[in-house]
Amino acid sequence: MAAAVKHAEYPPDLSPEEQQYLLTNIKDWSIAHGLAVRPAPSFVSQAQDPSGVLATTAPITLFPSLFPRSCFEQGLAIQNAYNELYSAIARDEEWLKGIVEELIHVDDFVERLWNVHLEVKKEGYVQDLSLGLFRSDYMVHSDQSSHSLGIKQVEFNTIASSFGGLSSRVSSMHRHLLYIDAYPSSSSSIIKADALRQSKATSSLALGLAAAHSAYGSSRTGLPLCVLFVVQDPERNVFDQRHLQYALLEESGVHAFRLPFHQTLSDTKADLDRNLLYTPPSSPSTTYEVTTIYFRAGYSPDDHPREEDWTARVHLERSRAIKCPSILTQLAGCKKVQQVLATPHSPHLRRFLPDETLASRVLETFAPIYPLDESKAGQEARNLATNPDSACKYVLKPQREGGGNNIYRKAIPNFLKGLPQTHWPAYILMEMIEPPPLRNAILRNGEVQRGGVISELGVYGVCLWRKGSGESDKGEVLQNWEAGYLLRTKGDQSEEGGVAAGFGAVDSCCLVD
Amino acid sequence: MAAAVKHAEYPPDLSPEEQQYLLTNIKDWSIAHGLAVRPAPSFVSQAQDPSGVLATTAPITLFPSLFPRSCFEQGLAIQNAYNELYSAIARDEEWLKGIVEELIHVDDFVERLWNVHLEVKKEGYVQDLSLGLFRSDYMVHSDQSSHSLGIKQVEFNTIASSFGGLSSRVSSMHRHLLYIDAYPSSSSSIIKADALRQSKATSSLALGLAAAHSAYGSSRTGLPLCVLFVVQDPERNVFDQRHLQYALLEESGVHAFRLPFHQTLSDTKADLDRNLLYTPPSSPSTTYEVTTIYFRAGYSPDDHPREEDWTARVHLERSRAIKCPSILTQLAGCKKVQQVLATPHSPHLRRFLPDETLASRVLETFAPIYPLDESKAGQEARNLATNPDSACKYVLKPQREGGGNNIYRKAIPNFLKGLPQTHWPAYILMEMIEPPPLRNAILRNGEVQRGGVISELGVYGVCLWRKGSGESDKGEVLQNWEAGYLLRTKGDQSEEGGVAAGFGAVDSCCLVD
């Protein structure tokens, strides 16, 4: 890999004057273009800015990170197949039931999500369309035996796939910095126009929401139509979400409102036909019929502290609005599904992707993943995980979404010692992907940190499908497209990857052959 | 005036929920679109944010202020004539000399500017093109005798006319707020799409810089060409300036650099042909030939604390780069010129605007202005200004640019008492324009203030001209266009108007018939 050769000289060293010019331009361009977040409370306290008007540059890399061109193209090319795959899983309730039943006694959150589905199923679903705004995350893996590079999947997100709004801007910013000669000429053979890749995620994800809005059809109530963004409150990463909302309005003319999840029951209701009606608190005399619910909340137990939050979840799920995602789609994103697909010689992938070529290309992107249950593969995994010598090549991940709770390498054996064995099946064991070493510099809260980094490529996908009515009708995919990319980069000393959580930065790709 | 009738019910009262929705949308949209400033040190100390990454919503109005349609159209229609007028004044050195000689003993700053001109003149100018990015500021005046409304000029800015970059965004924001129903339906007969006016200032002013850059011609040195923004450092209003720089790059492909004025001598030099050469500290091996110097500094004595700042000024003025503005153009903007033109029965206006129709239309926009010298008009003015009964209808303004030092109404007599009479001619006395009462709400540092307001319409103008070689060649105007508008709104208790100085807000027009 050229990048492996070049990484020692990349990114280029900067004189103090070069660094100042680069940073000044980054700090100004980012705010001028909404590449921003609300500052963390540790940076600006609520007492200092009670109304929350301050903003700061989002955590970003000073340079676009090197990324192998073939891996980038592989990730984008395969996204349609992943959209097909996860749409098919979400439509296969029986199969999902088997997955969930393995988790239900060890993962309360999965159990509650499944119960939401069962409750709505009992009454009968009234909306057979589902929207997925997916993001498939990969790292570059250097195969020691074949000496080739490929991407290996870290996780597949089926709910609240974030940073699409900022990823478009960070790739624009890196291109701008190149254009104004903010990168030293010593790097001009690497950072060049045809190596940088613009992410179209903002516009493309917004088009996905517009497609669902349109597929919903005309108003059944005579009320005006809208999309709801169901969000956390407060939300520091609000501009990422706002950029989608603005694109949805400007490019498709579709109105959307932000609904804090905890206000769901007070601000929405379902009529007798289960049309979802939203009355903005700011406009009590105007009620909207909701076509599409876009969840940017609801992916973690923390979003459901009260019993009524589950009532709210049922209320939304049973409504006629198209969910992005539905409960079944959310469940399709649990790590257990990824593990079941990626367990060597698994028969499941072909069940959902009958096309052998597509299936084999997807299979290439799986890193070996083992269950921690009492199956044969599970027993093998338990031996690997409890032995400090072998555990150091693995990561232990909880089955559910959201990130932030992974256990890495040497920490695994002790962690498992502290956990009753009956709870072990709530985790999967995944071989660590070993990416080629890279360096970059990250700007966060005004401070620059340089050093070794690890980058994760996220490829967005939009998929709209109709679920089938039963055995003879398995439904169909109505829309399916790759929707741009995100590069997230973190220091290689850190072992968590969420930018918003404070451990990484939004980045863009500088492709190398 | 409809506005006078409507003002009592405008802006509409908001429920707490309406206000929250409006404010949340303003706070998010503004940062997402760079309608921002760096926070004041009183809001965020340098110790807290040493690298200056925090930003906040620019001071803005929650609602577009009501503005009479005829007055708005009058201001825009007359801008080309104002561009002609001030270009002609800047080309008439002899006439300007007469003005300056009246000020030179009481206004050090004017004297030093004039000396810069004399020094360069002695050597001989090598650039006969000049660029003006002007802004003519007006208030609506209600004529008691004719019961008609018209605009009266407050001042004419020939240097560092600011807020063009933010004005385009605030008009976009108000339109967005209308579009998302953030304004209550009770105001829908007033705030409507065809009443809002988009300001094209960002793009139009950038095109002016591009026109000068292009008129400069090809490189004489073989070096790459650039535009220089000569700026203050630090600059809280940096995004306003950055938006012009980005538009210049994106729409015209012209590169520009920000040069803090105090670094002029270290970062630029003139070659033997007086080509101005700029070497960015960030890139010591790359030198540019400067086509155009855009001053966003240099308009006030505060920008010239050291003797070498005047050396820098001479250095820039004598160079071949096109100045925006030249020293003579800057001097044409002094209040004394406005006063001389606006003194009743002044012969001067026709000298510069021979077209009688144009001249009479410009004349209509003058408020009576008196000198405070020993002429007959001056003696009359002194009587008015020292008498508390009459002084309350006037404002006393220093001749030089920059704002912030005006003396209002009842404060005038005491101020003059404390000033030796020999210094009085450094001021002009202007009849206060009495605008119809209006109300609005201003967001500043997260706090909303509601109440009576005064709005000032600024109309931008771009003018590029060639100065003549003497009596038979008076030069010619090469480019002349109206370049969008700014509405600035301040509380009517305040008597200063600069938004950046903390006394006003950026606004847009909601036209009323």
Coordinates of C-alpha atoms in Angstrom, one line a residue, chain B:
Chain B
M1 CA -47.6 55.5 6.2
A2 CA -49.0 52.0 6.6
A3 CA -46.1 51.2 8.9
A4 CA -47.0 53.9 11.3
V5 CA -50.5 52.5 11.5
K6 CA -49.3 48.9 11.8
H7 CA -46.4 49.4 14.1
A8 CA -48.5 49.1 17.2
E9 CA -49.4 45.6 16.3
Y10 CA -45.9 44.7 15.0
P11 CA -44.0 42.6 15.7
P12 CA -46.7 40.2 16.9
D13 CA -46.7 39.1 20.6
L14 CA -45.4 35.6 21.0
S15 CA -46.5 32.9 23.4
P16 CA -43.6 31.4 25.4
E17 CA -43.8 28.4 23.0
E18 CA -43.8 30.6 19.9
Q19 CA -40.8 32.5 21.2
Q20 CA -38.9 29.3 22.0
Y21 CA -39.5 27.9 18.6
L22 CA -38.5 31.1 16.9
L23 CA -35.3 31.5 19.0
T24 CA -34.3 27.8 18.6
N25 CA -34.6 28.1 14.9
I26 CA -32.7 31.4 14.9
K27 CA -29.9 30.1 17.0
D28 CA -29.4 27.0 14.9
W29 CA -29.9 28.5 11.5
S30 CA -27.5 31.3 12.2
I31 CA -24.6 29.1 13.2
A32 CA -25.4 26.6 10.4
H33 CA -25.1 29.4 7.9
G34 CA -22.3 31.5 9.3
L35 CA -24.5 34.4 10.5
A36 CA -22.0 34.7 13.4
V37 CA -19.5 36.7 15.2
R38 CA -16.7 35.9 17.6
P39 CA -18.0 36.5 21.2
A40 CA -17.2 39.7 23.0
P41 CA -14.5 39.4 25.7
S42 CA -17.2 40.2 28.2
F43 CA -19.1 37.1 27.2
V44 CA -16.1 34.7 26.7
S45 CA -12.8 35.7 28.1
Q46 CA -9.6 35.0 26.2
A47 CA -8.4 32.8 29.1
Q48 CA -11.4 30.6 28.6
D49 CA -10.9 30.2 24.8
P50 CA -7.3 31.2 24.1
S51 CA -7.3 29.9 20.6
G52 CA -10.6 31.6 19.7
V53 CA -12.7 28.7 18.4
L54 CA -16.0 29.8 19.9
A55 CA -18.6 31.8 17.9
T56 CA -22.0 33.1 18.6
T57 CA -25.0 34.3 16.6
A58 CA -24.5 37.8 15.3
P59 CA -26.7 40.4 16.9
I60 CA -29.9 40.1 14.8
T61 CA -33.5 41.0 14.9
L62 CA -36.1 38.3 15.5
F63 CA -38.4 39.9 12.9
P64 CA -37.6 41.8 9.7
S65 CA -38.3 45.4 10.4
L66 CA -41.1 47.2 8.6
F67 CA -39.8 49.6 6.0
P68 CA -41.7 51.7 3.5
R69 CA -41.5 50.1 0.0
S70 CA -41.1 53.5 -1.7
C71 CA -38.2 54.5 0.6
F72 CA -36.5 51.2 0.0
E73 CA -36.8 51.6 -3.8
Q74 CA -35.7 55.2 -3.6
G75 CA -32.5 54.1 -1.8
L76 CA -31.6 51.4 -4.2
A77 CA -32.4 53.5 -7.3
I78 CA -30.2 56.4 -6.3
Q79 CA -27.1 54.4 -5.5
N80 CA -25.6 54.6 -9.0
A81 CA -25.8 58.4 -8.8
Y82 CA -24.1 58.3 -5.4
N83 CA -21.4 56.1 -6.8
E84 CA -20.9 58.7 -9.6
L85 CA -20.9 61.5 -7.1
Y86 CA -18.2 60.1 -4.8
S87 CA -16.1 58.9 -7.6
A88 CA -16.1 62.4 -9.1
I89 CA -15.3 63.9 -5.7
A90 CA -12.4 61.5 -5.2
R91 CA -11.0 62.5 -8.6
D92 CA -11.2 66.2 -7.9
E93 CA -8.0 66.7 -5.9
E94 CA -8.2 70.5 -6.0
W95 CA -11.7 70.6 -4.5
L96 CA -10.8 68.0 -1.8
K97 CA -7.8 70.1 -1.0
G98 CA -10.1 73.0 -0.1
I99 CA -12.1 70.7 2.2
V100 CA -9.1 69.2 3.9
E101 CA -7.5 72.7 4.5
E102 CA -10.5 73.6 6.6
L103 CA -10.0 70.5 8.7
I104 CA -6.3 70.1 8.8
H105 CA -5.6 72.1 11.9
V106 CA -8.3 70.5 14.0
D107 CA -8.2 66.9 12.8
D108 CA -4.9 65.2 13.0
F109 CA -6.2 62.1 11.3
V110 CA -7.3 64.0 8.2
E111 CA -4.0 65.8 8.1
R112 CA -2.0 62.6 8.2
L113 CA -4.2 61.1 5.5
W114 CA -3.7 64.1 3.3
N115 CA 0.0 64.0 3.9
V116 CA 0.1 60.4 2.7
H117 CA -1.5 61.6 -0.5
L118 CA 0.9 64.5 -0.9
E119 CA 3.9 62.2 -0.4
V120 CA 2.7 59.8 -3.0
K121 CA 1.8 62.6 -5.4
K122 CA 5.3 64.0 -5.1
E123 CA 6.7 60.8 -6.3
G124 CA 3.8 60.3 -8.8
Y125 CA 1.0 57.8 -8.7
V126 CA 1.4 54.7 -10.8
Q127 CA -2.1 53.3 -10.5
D128 CA -4.9 55.4 -12.0
L129 CA -7.7 52.9 -11.2
S130 CA -9.6 53.1 -7.9
L131 CA -12.3 50.9 -6.4
G132 CA -15.1 52.0 -4.1
L133 CA -17.2 49.5 -2.1
F134 CA -19.5 52.2 -0.7
R135 CA -22.4 52.1 1.6
S136 CA -24.9 55.0 1.8
D137 CA -26.8 55.0 5.1
Y138 CA -30.3 56.4 5.4
M139 CA -33.1 56.7 7.9
V140 CA -36.8 57.1 6.9
H141 CA -37.9 60.7 7.5
S142 CA -41.4 61.7 8.0
D143 CA -41.9 65.2 6.5
Q144 CA -44.3 67.1 8.7
S145 CA -45.3 69.6 6.1
S146 CA -45.9 67.3 3.1
H147 CA -46.9 64.3 5.2
S148 CA -44.8 62.2 2.9
L149 CA -42.0 59.7 3.6
G150 CA -38.5 59.8 2.2
I151 CA -35.1 58.7 3.1
K152 CA -32.5 61.1 4.5
Q153 CA -28.8 60.2 4.4
V154 CA -27.1 59.6 7.7
E155 CA -23.6 59.1 6.3
F156 CA -21.8 57.9 3.2
N157 CA -19.1 55.3 3.9
T158 CA -16.2 55.2 1.5
I159 CA -13.9 52.8 3.5
A160 CA -14.5 49.4 5.2
S161 CA -18.3 49.4 4.6
S162 CA -19.2 46.5 6.7
F163 CA -21.9 43.9 7.2
G164 CA -22.4 43.1 3.5
G165 CA -21.5 39.4 4.2
L166 CA -24.0 39.2 7.1
S167 CA -26.8 41.2 5.5
S168 CA -27.3 38.6 2.8
R169 CA -27.6 35.9 5.5
V170 CA -30.0 37.7 7.7
S171 CA -32.4 38.3 4.9
S172 CA -32.2 34.6 4.0
M173 CA -32.8 33.8 7.6
H174 CA -35.9 35.9 7.9
R175 CA -37.3 34.3 4.7
H176 CA -36.5 30.9 6.2
L177 CA -38.3 31.7 9.4
L178 CA -41.3 32.8 7.4
Y179 CA -41.2 29.6 5.3
I180 CA -41.2 27.3 8.4
D181 CA -44.1 29.2 10.0
A182 CA -41.9 30.5 12.8
Y183 CA -43.8 33.8 12.6
P184 CA -47.3 33.6 14.1
S185 CA -50.2 33.6 11.6
S186 CA -51.4 36.9 13.1
S187 CA -48.6 38.6 11.2
S188 CA -49.1 36.7 7.9
S189 CA -50.6 39.8 6.2
I190 CA -47.4 41.7 6.9
I191 CA -44.6 39.2 6.8
K192 CA -45.1 37.6 3.5
A193 CA -42.8 36.4 0.7
D194 CA -43.2 39.4 -1.6
A195 CA -42.6 41.8 1.3
L196 CA -39.2 40.4 2.2
R197 CA -36.1 41.6 0.3
Q198 CA -33.1 39.4 -0.2
S199 CA -29.8 41.3 0.0
K200 CA -27.3 40.4 -2.7
A201 CA -24.5 42.2 -1.0
T202 CA -22.1 39.3 -0.4
S203 CA -22.0 38.3 -4.0
S204 CA -22.3 41.8 -5.4
L205 CA -19.4 43.3 -3.3
A206 CA -17.2 40.3 -4.1
L207 CA -17.9 40.9 -7.8
G208 CA -16.6 44.4 -7.3
L209 CA -13.4 43.1 -5.9
A210 CA -13.2 40.7 -8.9
A211 CA -13.8 43.5 -11.3
A212 CA -10.8 45.5 -9.9
H213 CA -8.7 42.4 -9.8
S214 CA -9.5 41.8 -13.5
A215 CA -9.0 45.5 -14.5
Y216 CA -5.5 45.4 -12.9
G217 CA -4.5 43.3 -15.8
S218 CA -2.0 40.5 -16.1
S219 CA 0.9 40.0 -13.7
R220 CA 3.9 42.3 -14.4
T221 CA 6.3 40.2 -12.4
G222 CA 5.3 36.8 -13.5
L223 CA 4.2 36.1 -9.9
P224 CA 0.7 34.8 -9.2
L225 CA -1.9 37.5 -8.5
C226 CA -3.9 38.0 -5.3
V227 CA -6.2 40.4 -3.5
L228 CA -5.3 41.6 0.0
F229 CA -7.8 42.2 2.7
V230 CA -6.1 44.6 5.1
V231 CA -7.8 43.9 8.4
Q232 CA -7.8 44.6 12.1
D233 CA -6.5 41.9 14.4
P234 CA -8.3 40.5 16.3
E235 CA -11.5 41.0 14.4
R236 CA -14.8 39.8 16.0
N237 CA -16.7 40.5 12.8
V238 CA -14.5 38.2 10.8
F239 CA -17.2 36.1 9.3
D240 CA -18.7 39.1 7.6
Q241 CA -15.4 39.6 5.8
R242 CA -14.8 35.9 5.2
H243 CA -18.1 35.6 3.3
L244 CA -16.8 38.1 0.8
Q245 CA -13.5 36.3 0.6
Y246 CA -15.2 32.9 0.0
A247 CA -17.6 34.4 -2.6
L248 CA -14.6 36.0 -4.4
L249 CA -12.9 32.7 -4.6
E250 CA -15.9 30.5 -5.4
E251 CA -17.7 32.8 -7.8
S252 CA -14.7 34.5 -9.5
G253 CA -11.8 32.2 -8.7
V254 CA -9.8 35.0 -7.2
H255 CA -7.5 34.3 -4.3
A256 CA -7.4 36.7 -1.3
F257 CA -5.3 36.8 1.9
R258 CA -6.0 38.6 5.1
L259 CA -3.2 40.9 6.1
P260 CA -3.4 42.4 9.6
F261 CA -2.6 46.1 9.0
H262 CA 0.2 46.1 11.6
Q263 CA 2.0 43.4 9.6
T264 CA 2.0 45.4 6.4
L265 CA 5.7 46.3 6.4
S266 CA 6.9 42.9 7.4
D267 CA 4.8 40.9 4.9
T268 CA 4.7 43.1 1.8
K269 CA 7.2 45.1 -0.2
A270 CA 7.2 47.1 -3.4
D271 CA 9.6 46.3 -6.2
L272 CA 11.4 49.0 -8.2
D273 CA 8.3 49.3 -10.5
R274 CA 6.2 49.6 -7.3
N275 CA 4.4 46.4 -7.9
L276 CA 3.1 45.4 -4.5
L277 CA 4.5 42.0 -3.5
Y278 CA 3.0 39.9 -0.7
T279 CA 4.7 36.9 0.9
P280 CA 2.4 35.0 3.2
P281 CA 4.2 34.2 6.4
S282 CA 2.7 30.7 6.0
S283 CA 4.5 30.3 2.7
P284 CA 7.8 32.1 2.6
S285 CA 8.8 30.7 -0.7
T286 CA 5.7 31.9 -2.5
T287 CA 5.3 35.6 -3.4
Y288 CA 2.2 37.1 -4.9
E289 CA 1.7 40.3 -6.9
V290 CA -1.2 42.2 -5.3
T291 CA -3.8 43.5 -7.7
T292 CA -6.2 45.1 -5.1
I293 CA -6.0 46.2 -1.5
Y294 CA -9.4 46.0 0.3
F295 CA -9.2 48.0 3.5
R296 CA -11.2 46.7 6.4
A297 CA -8.8 48.6 8.7
G298 CA -7.3 52.0 8.4
Y299 CA -10.4 54.1 8.9
S300 CA -9.7 55.3 12.4
P301 CA -6.7 56.8 14.3
D302 CA -6.9 53.7 16.5
D303 CA -5.6 51.7 13.6
H304 CA -2.4 53.9 13.4
P305 CA -1.0 53.9 16.9
R306 CA 2.6 53.7 15.8
E307 CA 4.5 56.0 13.4
E308 CA 5.3 53.0 11.2
D309 CA 1.6 52.5 10.6
W310 CA 1.8 55.7 8.6
T311 CA 4.8 54.5 6.8
A312 CA 2.8 51.4 6.0
R313 CA 0.0 53.5 4.7
V314 CA 2.3 55.4 2.3
H315 CA 3.9 52.1 1.2
L316 CA 0.5 50.7 0.2
E317 CA -0.7 54.0 -1.4
R318 CA 2.3 54.4 -3.6
S319 CA 2.1 50.8 -4.8
R320 CA 0.7 49.8 -8.2
A321 CA -2.1 47.8 -6.5
I322 CA -5.7 49.2 -6.9
K323 CA -6.8 50.6 -3.6
C324 CA -10.3 50.1 -2.2
P325 CA -10.3 52.9 -1.2
S326 CA -7.5 55.2 -2.2
I327 CA -6.6 57.9 0.3
L328 CA -8.5 60.5 -1.7
T329 CA -11.5 58.3 -1.8
Q330 CA -11.3 57.8 2.0
L331 CA -11.1 61.6 2.4
A332 CA -14.1 62.0 0.2
G333 CA -16.0 60.2 2.9
C334 CA -15.4 62.7 5.6
K335 CA -18.4 64.3 7.2
K336 CA -17.3 67.7 6.0
V337 CA -17.9 66.7 2.4
Q338 CA -21.4 65.5 3.3
Q339 CA -21.9 68.8 5.1
V340 CA -20.6 70.9 2.2
L341 CA -22.9 69.1 -0.2
A342 CA -25.9 69.3 2.1
T343 CA -25.6 72.8 3.2
P344 CA -28.7 74.5 1.7
H345 CA -28.1 76.2 -1.7
S346 CA -24.7 74.6 -1.9
P347 CA -23.3 74.8 -5.5
H348 CA -21.1 71.8 -5.0
L349 CA -23.4 69.0 -5.8
R350 CA -23.9 70.1 -9.4
R351 CA -20.2 70.4 -9.9
F352 CA -20.0 66.6 -9.5
L353 CA -23.4 65.6 -10.9
P354 CA -24.1 67.8 -13.9
D355 CA -27.2 65.8 -14.7
E356 CA -29.9 68.0 -13.1
T357 CA -32.4 65.1 -12.6
L358 CA -29.9 62.9 -10.9
A359 CA -28.6 65.8 -8.7
S360 CA -32.1 66.8 -7.6
R361 CA -32.8 63.2 -6.7
V362 CA -29.7 63.0 -4.6
L363 CA -30.4 66.4 -3.0
E364 CA -33.8 65.1 -1.8
T365 CA -31.9 62.6 0.4
F366 CA -29.9 65.2 2.2
A367 CA -30.9 66.3 5.7
P368 CA -29.8 69.9 6.4
I369 CA -26.2 69.9 7.6
Y370 CA -24.4 72.9 8.9
P371 CA -20.7 73.7 9.4
L372 CA -19.6 74.9 12.8
D373 CA -17.1 77.3 11.4
E374 CA -17.1 81.1 11.2
S375 CA -19.1 81.3 7.9
K376 CA -22.6 82.8 8.0
A377 CA -24.2 79.3 8.1
G378 CA -21.6 78.3 10.7
Q379 CA -22.6 81.2 13.0
E380 CA -26.2 80.2 12.7
A381 CA -25.4 76.7 13.5
R382 CA -23.4 77.7 16.6
N383 CA -26.4 79.5 17.9
L384 CA -28.6 76.5 17.4
A385 CA -26.1 74.1 19.0
T386 CA -25.4 76.1 22.1
N387 CA -29.0 76.7 22.9
P388 CA -30.5 73.7 24.8
D389 CA -33.9 74.3 23.3
S390 CA -32.8 74.1 19.7
A391 CA -29.9 71.7 20.2
C392 CA -32.3 68.9 21.0
K393 CA -33.2 68.6 17.3
Y394 CA -29.6 68.1 16.3
V395 CA -26.7 65.7 16.3
L396 CA -23.1 66.8 16.4
K397 CA -20.7 64.6 14.4
P398 CA -17.0 64.6 14.1
Q399 CA -15.8 65.1 10.5
R400 CA -13.9 61.8 10.3
E401 CA -15.2 58.4 9.6
G402 CA -15.9 55.5 12.0
G403 CA -18.8 56.5 14.1
G404 CA -19.0 56.1 17.8
N405 CA -18.3 59.7 18.8
N406 CA -21.5 61.5 18.0
I407 CA -23.0 63.9 20.5
Y408 CA -26.7 64.0 20.6
R409 CA -29.3 66.6 21.3
K410 CA -29.2 68.0 24.9
A411 CA -25.6 66.9 25.4
I412 CA -24.4 69.2 22.6
P413 CA -24.3 72.6 24.5
N414 CA -22.2 71.2 27.4
F415 CA -19.9 69.3 25.1
L416 CA -19.2 72.4 23.1
K417 CA -18.6 74.4 26.3
G418 CA -15.8 72.0 27.1
L419 CA -14.2 72.3 23.7
P420 CA -12.1 75.3 22.6
Q421 CA -13.9 77.2 19.8
T422 CA -10.9 76.7 17.5
H423 CA -11.8 73.0 17.5
W424 CA -15.5 73.4 16.7
P425 CA -14.9 73.3 12.9
A426 CA -13.9 69.7 13.4
Y427 CA -17.6 69.0 13.9
I428 CA -20.7 69.4 11.8
L429 CA -24.2 69.9 13.0
M430 CA -26.9 67.8 11.5
E431 CA -30.7 68.0 11.9
M432 CA -31.9 64.8 13.5
I433 CA -33.9 62.7 11.2
E434 CA -37.1 61.7 12.9
P435 CA -38.1 58.2 11.8
P436 CA -41.6 56.9 12.3
P437 CA -41.8 54.8 15.5
L438 CA -41.2 51.1 15.1
R439 CA -40.8 48.1 17.4
N440 CA -38.8 44.9 17.1
A441 CA -36.9 42.4 19.2
I442 CA -33.1 42.0 19.1
L443 CA -31.1 38.8 20.0
R444 CA -27.7 39.6 21.5
N445 CA -25.5 37.2 23.5
G446 CA -28.6 35.0 24.0
E447 CA -30.7 37.7 25.4
V448 CA -33.8 39.1 23.8
Q449 CA -34.6 42.8 24.1
R450 CA -37.9 44.1 22.8
G451 CA -39.0 47.6 22.3
G452 CA -39.0 50.7 20.2
V453 CA -36.3 50.6 17.5
I454 CA -34.7 52.8 14.9
S455 CA -33.6 51.2 11.6
E456 CA -31.0 52.5 9.2
L457 CA -31.0 51.4 5.6
G458 CA -27.5 51.0 4.1
V459 CA -27.3 50.6 0.3
Y460 CA -24.0 49.2 -1.0
G461 CA -22.5 50.5 -4.2
V462 CA -19.6 49.2 -6.3
C463 CA -17.7 51.7 -8.4
L464 CA -14.5 51.3 -10.3
W465 CA -13.0 54.3 -12.0
R466 CA -10.0 55.7 -13.8
K467 CA -8.8 59.0 -12.5
G468 CA -7.9 61.6 -15.1
S469 CA -4.5 63.0 -16.0
G470 CA -5.5 66.6 -15.6
E471 CA -7.8 69.5 -16.6
S472 CA -8.8 68.0 -20.0
D473 CA -9.0 64.4 -18.7
K474 CA -11.3 64.0 -15.7
G475 CA -11.2 60.3 -15.8
E476 CA -14.1 57.9 -16.2
V477 CA -16.3 55.5 -14.4
L478 CA -15.7 51.9 -15.6
Q479 CA -18.1 50.0 -13.4
N480 CA -21.0 51.2 -11.4
W481 CA -23.7 49.2 -9.7
E482 CA -25.9 49.0 -6.7
A483 CA -24.8 46.1 -4.6
G484 CA -27.5 45.1 -2.2
Y485 CA -28.5 46.5 1.1
L486 CA -28.1 46.3 4.9
L487 CA -30.7 47.1 7.5
R488 CA -29.3 47.9 10.9
T489 CA -31.6 48.2 13.8
K490 CA -31.0 49.5 17.3
G491 CA -33.0 50.2 20.4
D492 CA -34.4 53.7 20.2
Q493 CA -33.0 54.5 23.7
S494 CA -29.5 54.0 22.3
E495 CA -27.9 56.8 20.3
E496 CA -25.2 54.9 18.5
G497 CA -25.6 52.6 15.6
G498 CA -22.7 50.3 15.1
V499 CA -23.7 46.7 15.4
A500 CA -20.2 45.4 16.1
A501 CA -19.8 48.1 18.8
G502 CA -22.6 46.5 20.6
F503 CA -25.4 48.9 20.0
G504 CA -27.5 47.4 17.2
A505 CA -28.4 44.4 15.2
V506 CA -28.4 43.2 11.6
D507 CA -31.8 43.2 10.1
S508 CA -33.7 42.9 6.8
C509 CA -36.6 44.7 5.3
C510 CA -40.2 43.8 5.4
L511 CA -41.7 46.2 2.9
V512 CA -45.0 47.9 3.6
D513 CA -46.9 50.1 1.2

